[in-house]
Structures are given as C-alpha cells and as structure tokens.
Tab-separated table of N, CA and C in Angstrom:
chain	number	residue	atom	x	y	z
V	6	UNK	N	12.378	-14.242	9.900
V	6	UNK	CA	12.341	-12.912	9.298
V	6	UNK	C	10.904	-12.587	8.895
V	7	UNK	N	10.474	-11.379	9.191
V	7	UNK	CA	9.120	-10.929	8.870
V	7	UNK	C	9.185	-9.982	7.681
V	8	UNK	N	8.330	-10.225	6.719
V	8	UNK	CA	8.198	-9.296	5.596
V	8	UNK	C	6.751	-8.853	5.486
V	9	UNK	N	6.572	-7.559	5.257
V	9	UNK	CA	5.249	-6.983	5.108
V	9	UNK	C	5.160	-6.347	3.722
V	10	UNK	N	4.104	-6.664	3.006
V	10	UNK	CA	3.941	-6.150	1.650
V	10	UNK	C	2.556	-5.524	1.519
V	11	UNK	N	2.535	-4.212	1.265
V	11	UNK	CA	1.272	-3.490	1.112
V	11	UNK	C	0.838	-3.471	-0.352
V	12	UNK	N	-0.454	-3.333	-0.535
V	12	UNK	CA	-1.029	-3.146	-1.856
V	12	UNK	C	-2.335	-2.390	-1.713
V	13	UNK	N	-2.826	-1.871	-2.840
V	13	UNK	CA	-4.139	-1.251	-2.841
V	13	UNK	C	-4.156	0.257	-2.905
V	14	UNK	N	-3.003	0.882	-2.884
V	14	UNK	CA	-2.994	2.339	-2.995
V	14	UNK	C	-3.346	2.794	-4.395
V	15	UNK	N	-3.465	4.108	-4.560
V	15	UNK	CA	-3.780	4.646	-5.877
V	15	UNK	C	-4.293	6.055	-5.795
V	16	UNK	N	-4.877	6.497	-6.882
V	16	UNK	CA	-5.433	7.844	-7.004
V	16	UNK	C	-6.953	7.764	-6.935
V	17	UNK	N	-7.532	8.595	-6.090
V	17	UNK	CA	-8.980	8.595	-5.932
V	17	UNK	C	-9.445	10.030	-5.702
V	18	UNK	N	-10.667	10.317	-6.099
V	18	UNK	CA	-11.230	11.646	-5.859
V	18	UNK	C	-11.703	11.768	-4.416
V	19	UNK	N	-11.722	12.984	-3.929
V	19	UNK	CA	-12.225	13.231	-2.581
V	19	UNK	C	-13.645	12.674	-2.456
V	20	UNK	N	-13.899	12.023	-1.324
V	20	UNK	CA	-15.175	11.379	-1.102
V	20	UNK	C	-15.194	9.912	-1.489
V	21	UNK	N	-14.165	9.474	-2.188
V	21	UNK	CA	-14.095	8.090	-2.627
V	21	UNK	C	-13.531	7.163	-1.578
V	22	UNK	N	-13.321	5.925	-1.997
V	22	UNK	CA	-12.862	4.887	-1.079
V	22	UNK	C	-11.695	4.107	-1.682
V	23	UNK	N	-10.873	3.579	-0.800
V	23	UNK	CA	-9.798	2.662	-1.171
V	23	UNK	C	-9.667	1.628	-0.058
V	24	UNK	N	-9.175	0.465	-0.419
V	24	UNK	CA	-8.881	-0.550	0.585
V	24	UNK	C	-7.430	-0.971	0.436
V	25	UNK	N	-6.694	-0.804	1.509
V	25	UNK	CA	-5.298	-1.227	1.538
V	25	UNK	C	-5.201	-2.607	2.165
V	26	UNK	N	-4.243	-3.372	1.656
V	26	UNK	CA	-4.009	-4.707	2.186
V	26	UNK	C	-2.526	-4.864	2.521
V	27	UNK	N	-2.254	-5.597	3.570
V	27	UNK	CA	-0.875	-5.874	3.966
V	27	UNK	C	-0.757	-7.373	4.222
V	28	UNK	N	0.116	-8.004	3.475
V	28	UNK	CA	0.352	-9.433	3.635
V	28	UNK	C	1.667	-9.637	4.385
V	29	UNK	N	1.616	-10.471	5.406
V	29	UNK	CA	2.799	-10.714	6.241
V	29	UNK	C	3.309	-12.126	6.059
V	30	UNK	N	4.612	-12.243	5.990
V	30	UNK	CA	5.228	-13.562	5.968
V	30	UNK	C	5.712	-13.896	7.366
V	31	UNK	N	6.084	-15.142	7.558
V	31	UNK	CA	6.589	-15.535	8.859
V	31	UNK	C	5.505	-16.084	9.758
V	32	UNK	N	5.922	-16.657	10.843
V	32	UNK	CA	4.983	-17.291	11.763
V	32	UNK	C	4.570	-16.309	12.864
V	33	UNK	N	3.636	-16.732	13.663
V	33	UNK	CA	3.173	-15.985	14.831
V	33	UNK	C	2.538	-14.652	14.495
V	34	UNK	N	2.047	-14.502	13.283
V	34	UNK	CA	1.409	-13.236	12.882
V	34	UNK	C	0.290	-12.864	13.837
V	35	UNK	N	-0.501	-13.854	14.207
V	35	UNK	CA	-1.748	-13.573	14.910
V	35	UNK	C	-1.563	-13.068	16.336
V	36	UNK	N	-0.411	-13.269	16.932
V	36	UNK	CA	-0.272	-12.937	18.342
V	36	UNK	C	0.247	-11.527	18.579
V	37	UNK	N	0.542	-10.785	17.517
V	37	UNK	CA	1.067	-9.430	17.657
V	37	UNK	C	0.108	-8.418	17.061
V	38	UNK	N	0.068	-7.212	17.650
V	38	UNK	CA	-0.750	-6.157	17.054
V	38	UNK	C	-0.217	-5.777	15.673
V	39	UNK	N	-1.098	-5.221	14.861
V	39	UNK	CA	-0.731	-4.703	13.545
V	39	UNK	C	-1.183	-3.259	13.461
V	40	UNK	N	-0.418	-2.466	12.710
V	40	UNK	CA	-0.791	-1.066	12.575
V	40	UNK	C	-0.596	-0.547	11.168
V	41	UNK	N	-1.316	0.521	10.881
V	41	UNK	CA	-1.128	1.294	9.651
V	41	UNK	C	-0.649	2.686	10.045
V	42	UNK	N	0.391	3.140	9.391
V	42	UNK	CA	0.914	4.484	9.572
V	42	UNK	C	0.878	5.185	8.220
V	43	UNK	N	1.033	6.502	8.252
V	43	UNK	CA	1.143	7.238	7.002
V	43	UNK	C	2.116	8.395	7.168
V	44	UNK	N	2.682	8.773	6.041
V	44	UNK	CA	3.618	9.897	6.047
V	44	UNK	C	3.355	10.750	4.816
V	45	UNK	N	2.958	11.982	5.070
V	45	UNK	CA	2.731	12.945	4.000
V	45	UNK	C	4.027	13.716	3.749
V	46	UNK	N	4.183	14.298	2.568
V	46	UNK	CA	5.411	15.042	2.256
V	46	UNK	C	5.673	16.148	3.281
V	47	UNK	N	6.886	16.170	3.799
V	47	UNK	CA	7.263	17.203	4.754
V	47	UNK	C	6.738	17.005	6.154
V	48	UNK	N	6.084	15.874	6.402
V	48	UNK	CA	5.509	15.623	7.728
V	48	UNK	C	6.091	14.353	8.326
V	49	UNK	N	5.934	14.226	9.636
V	49	UNK	CA	6.383	13.014	10.310
V	49	UNK	C	5.397	11.876	10.072
V	50	UNK	N	5.922	10.679	10.179
V	50	UNK	CA	5.060	9.502	10.071
V	50	UNK	C	4.121	9.471	11.276
V	51	UNK	N	2.854	9.163	11.023
V	51	UNK	CA	1.866	9.152	12.099
V	51	UNK	C	1.052	7.871	12.078
V	52	UNK	N	0.609	7.491	13.266
V	52	UNK	CA	-0.221	6.305	13.392
V	52	UNK	C	-1.624	6.602	12.879
V	53	UNK	N	-2.136	5.713	12.057
V	53	UNK	CA	-3.493	5.848	11.525
V	53	UNK	C	-4.454	4.945	12.291
V	54	UNK	N	-4.088	3.680	12.421
V	54	UNK	CA	-4.963	2.708	13.079
V	54	UNK	C	-4.138	1.533	13.559
V	55	UNK	N	-4.625	0.889	14.599
V	55	UNK	CA	-3.950	-0.296	15.122
V	55	UNK	C	-4.999	-1.321	15.508
V	56	UNK	N	-4.655	-2.593	15.372
V	56	UNK	CA	-5.552	-3.672	15.768
V	56	UNK	C	-4.755	-4.682	16.586
V	57	UNK	N	-5.312	-5.070	17.712
V	57	UNK	CA	-4.626	-6.008	18.591
V	57	UNK	C	-4.838	-7.444	18.113
V	58	UNK	N	-4.157	-8.353	18.768
V	58	UNK	CA	-4.315	-9.762	18.416
V	58	UNK	C	-5.750	-10.223	18.643
V	59	UNK	N	-6.435	-9.603	19.591
V	59	UNK	CA	-7.814	-9.979	19.888
V	59	UNK	C	-8.849	-9.224	19.087
V	60	UNK	N	-8.400	-8.333	18.225
V	60	UNK	CA	-9.329	-7.610	17.365
V	60	UNK	C	-9.728	-6.235	17.874
V	61	UNK	N	-9.178	-5.814	19.001
V	61	UNK	CA	-9.446	-4.462	19.459
V	61	UNK	C	-8.797	-3.439	18.549
V	62	UNK	N	-9.453	-2.305	18.359
V	62	UNK	CA	-8.957	-1.310	17.413
V	62	UNK	C	-8.832	0.062	18.059
V	63	UNK	N	-7.960	0.860	17.456
V	63	UNK	CA	-7.811	2.247	17.878
V	63	UNK	C	-7.438	3.057	16.643
V	64	UNK	N	-7.933	4.297	16.595
V	64	UNK	CA	-7.760	5.126	15.412
V	64	UNK	C	-7.283	6.515	15.770
V	65	UNK	N	-6.567	7.120	14.840
V	65	UNK	CA	-6.261	8.539	14.965
V	65	UNK	C	-7.569	9.312	14.868
V	66	UNK	N	-7.649	10.411	15.592
V	66	UNK	CA	-8.883	11.197	15.581
V	66	UNK	C	-9.260	11.634	14.173
V	67	UNK	N	-8.263	11.891	13.347
V	67	UNK	CA	-8.526	12.419	12.007
V	67	UNK	C	-9.203	11.410	11.086
V	68	UNK	N	-9.181	10.131	11.441
V	68	UNK	CA	-9.770	9.113	10.553
V	68	UNK	C	-10.936	8.368	11.204
V	69	UNK	N	-11.232	8.663	12.455
V	69	UNK	CA	-12.335	7.977	13.139
V	69	UNK	C	-13.628	8.158	12.387
V	70	UNK	N	-14.346	7.066	12.229
V	70	UNK	CA	-15.620	7.107	11.531
V	70	UNK	C	-15.503	6.979	10.016
V	71	UNK	N	-14.278	7.061	9.497
V	71	UNK	CA	-14.075	6.962	8.045
V	71	UNK	C	-13.247	5.737	7.663
V	72	UNK	N	-12.300	5.370	8.512
V	72	UNK	CA	-11.401	4.243	8.231
V	72	UNK	C	-11.746	3.078	9.149
V	73	UNK	N	-11.487	1.869	8.661
V	73	UNK	CA	-11.692	0.672	9.474
V	73	UNK	C	-10.553	-0.309	9.233
V	74	UNK	N	-9.935	-0.743	10.317
V	74	UNK	CA	-8.862	-1.727	10.231
V	74	UNK	C	-9.409	-3.088	10.629
V	75	UNK	N	-8.951	-4.118	9.939
V	75	UNK	CA	-9.360	-5.477	10.259
V	75	UNK	C	-8.203	-6.426	9.954
V	76	UNK	N	-8.299	-7.628	10.457
V	76	UNK	CA	-7.245	-8.609	10.200
V	76	UNK	C	-7.858	-9.977	9.948
V	77	UNK	N	-7.153	-10.749	9.125
V	77	UNK	CA	-7.528	-12.128	8.856
V	77	UNK	C	-6.314	-12.965	9.218
V	78	UNK	N	-6.331	-13.529	10.408
V	78	UNK	CA	-5.158	-14.255	10.890
V	78	UNK	C	-4.898	-15.529	10.095
V	79	UNK	N	-5.931	-16.102	9.515
V	79	UNK	CA	-5.741	-17.313	8.708
V	79	UNK	C	-4.950	-17.008	7.440
V	80	UNK	N	-5.041	-15.747	6.992
V	80	UNK	CA	-4.348	-15.360	5.759
V	80	UNK	C	-3.155	-14.450	6.022
V	81	UNK	N	-2.841	-14.232	7.306
V	81	UNK	CA	-1.732	-13.325	7.654
V	81	UNK	C	-1.870	-11.969	6.973
V	82	UNK	N	-3.077	-11.413	7.049
V	82	UNK	CA	-3.373	-10.185	6.318
V	82	UNK	C	-4.053	-9.175	7.226
V	83	UNK	N	-3.715	-7.910	7.037
V	83	UNK	CA	-4.423	-6.822	7.706
V	83	UNK	C	-4.907	-5.852	6.631
V	84	UNK	N	-6.124	-5.372	6.802
V	84	UNK	CA	-6.754	-4.489	5.825
V	84	UNK	C	-7.015	-3.129	6.435
V	85	UNK	N	-7.054	-2.118	5.576
V	85	UNK	CA	-7.477	-0.779	5.989
V	85	UNK	C	-8.490	-0.294	4.960
V	86	UNK	N	-9.740	-0.281	5.355
V	86	UNK	CA	-10.798	0.254	4.505
V	86	UNK	C	-10.903	1.748	4.750
V	87	UNK	N	-10.738	2.531	3.703
V	87	UNK	CA	-10.732	3.990	3.827
V	87	UNK	C	-11.898	4.559	3.023
V	88	UNK	N	-12.832	5.181	3.708
V	88	UNK	CA	-14.010	5.778	3.079
V	88	UNK	C	-13.997	7.291	3.279
V	89	UNK	N	-14.808	7.960	2.493
V	89	UNK	CA	-14.929	9.427	2.595
V	89	UNK	C	-13.553	10.082	2.616
V	90	UNK	N	-12.730	9.687	1.683
V	90	UNK	CA	-11.352	10.177	1.668
V	90	UNK	C	-11.298	11.677	1.422
V	91	UNK	N	-10.301	12.293	2.067
V	91	UNK	CA	-10.096	13.731	1.954
V	91	UNK	C	-8.719	13.992	1.334
V	92	UNK	N	-8.556	15.180	0.805
V	92	UNK	CA	-7.264	15.536	0.204
V	92	UNK	C	-6.144	15.367	1.225
V	93	UNK	N	-6.448	15.689	2.476
V	93	UNK	CA	-5.411	15.609	3.521
V	93	UNK	C	-5.061	14.177	3.917
V	94	UNK	N	-5.748	13.194	3.361
V	94	UNK	CA	-5.370	11.792	3.577
V	94	UNK	C	-4.249	11.361	2.636
V	95	UNK	N	-3.885	12.219	1.711
V	95	UNK	CA	-2.810	11.907	0.777
V	95	UNK	C	-1.507	11.664	1.521
V	96	UNK	N	-0.897	10.498	1.278
V	96	UNK	CA	0.322	10.116	1.989
V	96	UNK	C	0.791	8.759	1.476
V	97	UNK	N	1.975	8.384	1.888
V	97	UNK	CA	2.417	7.003	1.738
V	97	UNK	C	1.976	6.257	2.990
V	98	UNK	N	1.291	5.145	2.790
V	98	UNK	CA	0.756	4.356	3.895
V	98	UNK	C	1.640	3.122	4.101
V	99	UNK	N	1.988	2.896	5.373
V	99	UNK	CA	2.888	1.802	5.741
V	99	UNK	C	2.201	0.850	6.709
V	100	UNK	N	2.433	-0.407	6.486
V	100	UNK	CA	2.016	-1.461	7.396
V	100	UNK	C	3.130	-1.681	8.412
V	101	UNK	N	2.757	-1.972	9.650
V	101	UNK	CA	3.759	-2.115	10.703
V	101	UNK	C	3.383	-3.226	11.658
V	102	UNK	N	4.402	-3.919	12.104
V	102	UNK	CA	4.216	-4.874	13.195
V	102	UNK	C	5.444	-4.803	14.110
V	103	UNK	N	5.175	-4.767	15.412
V	103	UNK	CA	6.245	-4.779	16.397
V	103	UNK	C	6.228	-6.127	17.106
V	104	UNK	N	7.360	-6.778	17.075
V	104	UNK	CA	7.510	-8.078	17.741
V	104	UNK	C	8.630	-7.951	18.755
V	105	UNK	N	8.240	-7.956	20.008
V	105	UNK	CA	9.209	-7.771	21.094
V	105	UNK	C	9.949	-6.453	20.875
V	106	UNK	N	11.219	-6.440	20.630
V	106	UNK	CA	11.953	-5.184	20.476
V	106	UNK	C	12.178	-4.810	19.015
V	107	UNK	N	11.587	-5.552	18.107
V	107	UNK	CA	11.848	-5.335	16.686
V	107	UNK	C	10.637	-4.743	15.986
V	108	UNK	N	10.905	-3.730	15.168
V	108	UNK	CA	9.870	-3.098	14.344
V	108	UNK	C	10.027	-3.540	12.898
V	109	UNK	N	8.917	-3.941	12.296
V	109	UNK	CA	8.905	-4.365	10.907
V	109	UNK	C	7.970	-3.448	10.122
V	110	UNK	N	8.460	-3.002	8.953
V	110	UNK	CA	7.709	-2.085	8.098
V	110	UNK	C	7.606	-2.641	6.693
V	111	UNK	N	6.498	-2.332	6.047
V	111	UNK	CA	6.394	-2.599	4.641
V	111	UNK	C	7.063	-1.493	3.851
V	112	UNK	N	7.020	-1.638	2.526
V	112	UNK	CA	7.692	-0.658	1.661
V	112	UNK	C	6.840	0.584	1.440
V	113	UNK	N	5.579	0.502	1.795
V	113	UNK	CA	4.676	1.635	1.640
V	113	UNK	C	3.908	1.590	0.338
V	114	UNK	N	2.721	2.174	0.387
V	114	UNK	CA	1.891	2.299	-0.808
V	114	UNK	C	1.318	3.717	-0.854
V	115	UNK	N	1.386	4.326	-2.020
V	115	UNK	CA	0.974	5.726	-2.164
V	115	UNK	C	-0.542	5.828	-2.296
V	116	UNK	N	-1.105	6.716	-1.505
V	116	UNK	CA	-2.516	7.076	-1.630
V	116	UNK	C	-2.580	8.564	-1.953
V	117	UNK	N	-3.228	8.887	-3.069
V	117	UNK	CA	-3.368	10.272	-3.483
V	117	UNK	C	-4.847	10.576	-3.657
V	118	UNK	N	-5.311	11.593	-2.945
V	118	UNK	CA	-6.707	11.998	-3.015
V	118	UNK	C	-6.771	13.364	-3.688
V	119	UNK	N	-7.486	13.434	-4.787
V	119	UNK	CA	-7.586	14.685	-5.545
V	119	UNK	C	-8.893	15.409	-5.210
V	120	UNK	N	-8.854	16.701	-5.351
V	120	UNK	CA	-10.051	17.517	-5.037
V	120	UNK	C	-10.972	17.648	-6.235
C-alpha cells in the first residue's frame, strides 16, 4: 500500500515563496514518476509538474520558470519549490504517483496567495 503525505502549504503574499514536500511510504518509490497537481475552487484538478524516475521534469506553462520539482529517492520524498507566487496559484496542492494501473493521491495541502 502506498501512502502520500504532503506538507508545507500555507498563506503567503504575492511574490513570495513556499516549498511543498511529499513523503511516500512503501517500496519502489524511485522507479515511478511523481507529480504535483492542484485544484482551485470551482476548477478541475490540473497538473502542475512531474518528475520521472530519472529526474526529467515537465511543467504546466503557467508555472514554468517559477516552480521547480525535485525528488530525493533515498528519502522517498518529492519537493515542489514555488517562487514568485501569484494570487492565481491559490489552490489545494496534491502529490500523485501512478503505479501501473493504480493512482495514489495525498490528502492535499492548501496554498493561499494574498495580494
């Protein structure tokens, strides 16, 4: 069984920074991609960033140049460094891992950016 637990959300002013962390339980963490998604009120959940087992990354256009995803396979952890935050980044952020046909989600962490 895989469990994902996010931390690091909070309230920040526009232009500020936050770092989200996701800790994963279970084995074989390192061989699967990891992703961060977000869902704002009244909107669909959207992909923010993904990192492959080899460290390759991909980002939503809206966060390119501001967010950085990384992973520490020794600690079963994936991070999302968020800089130059904007009001429109306000959302619940979810950690995700897909293993074969199964999707695993964390409980989410709230990020609120004030103007």
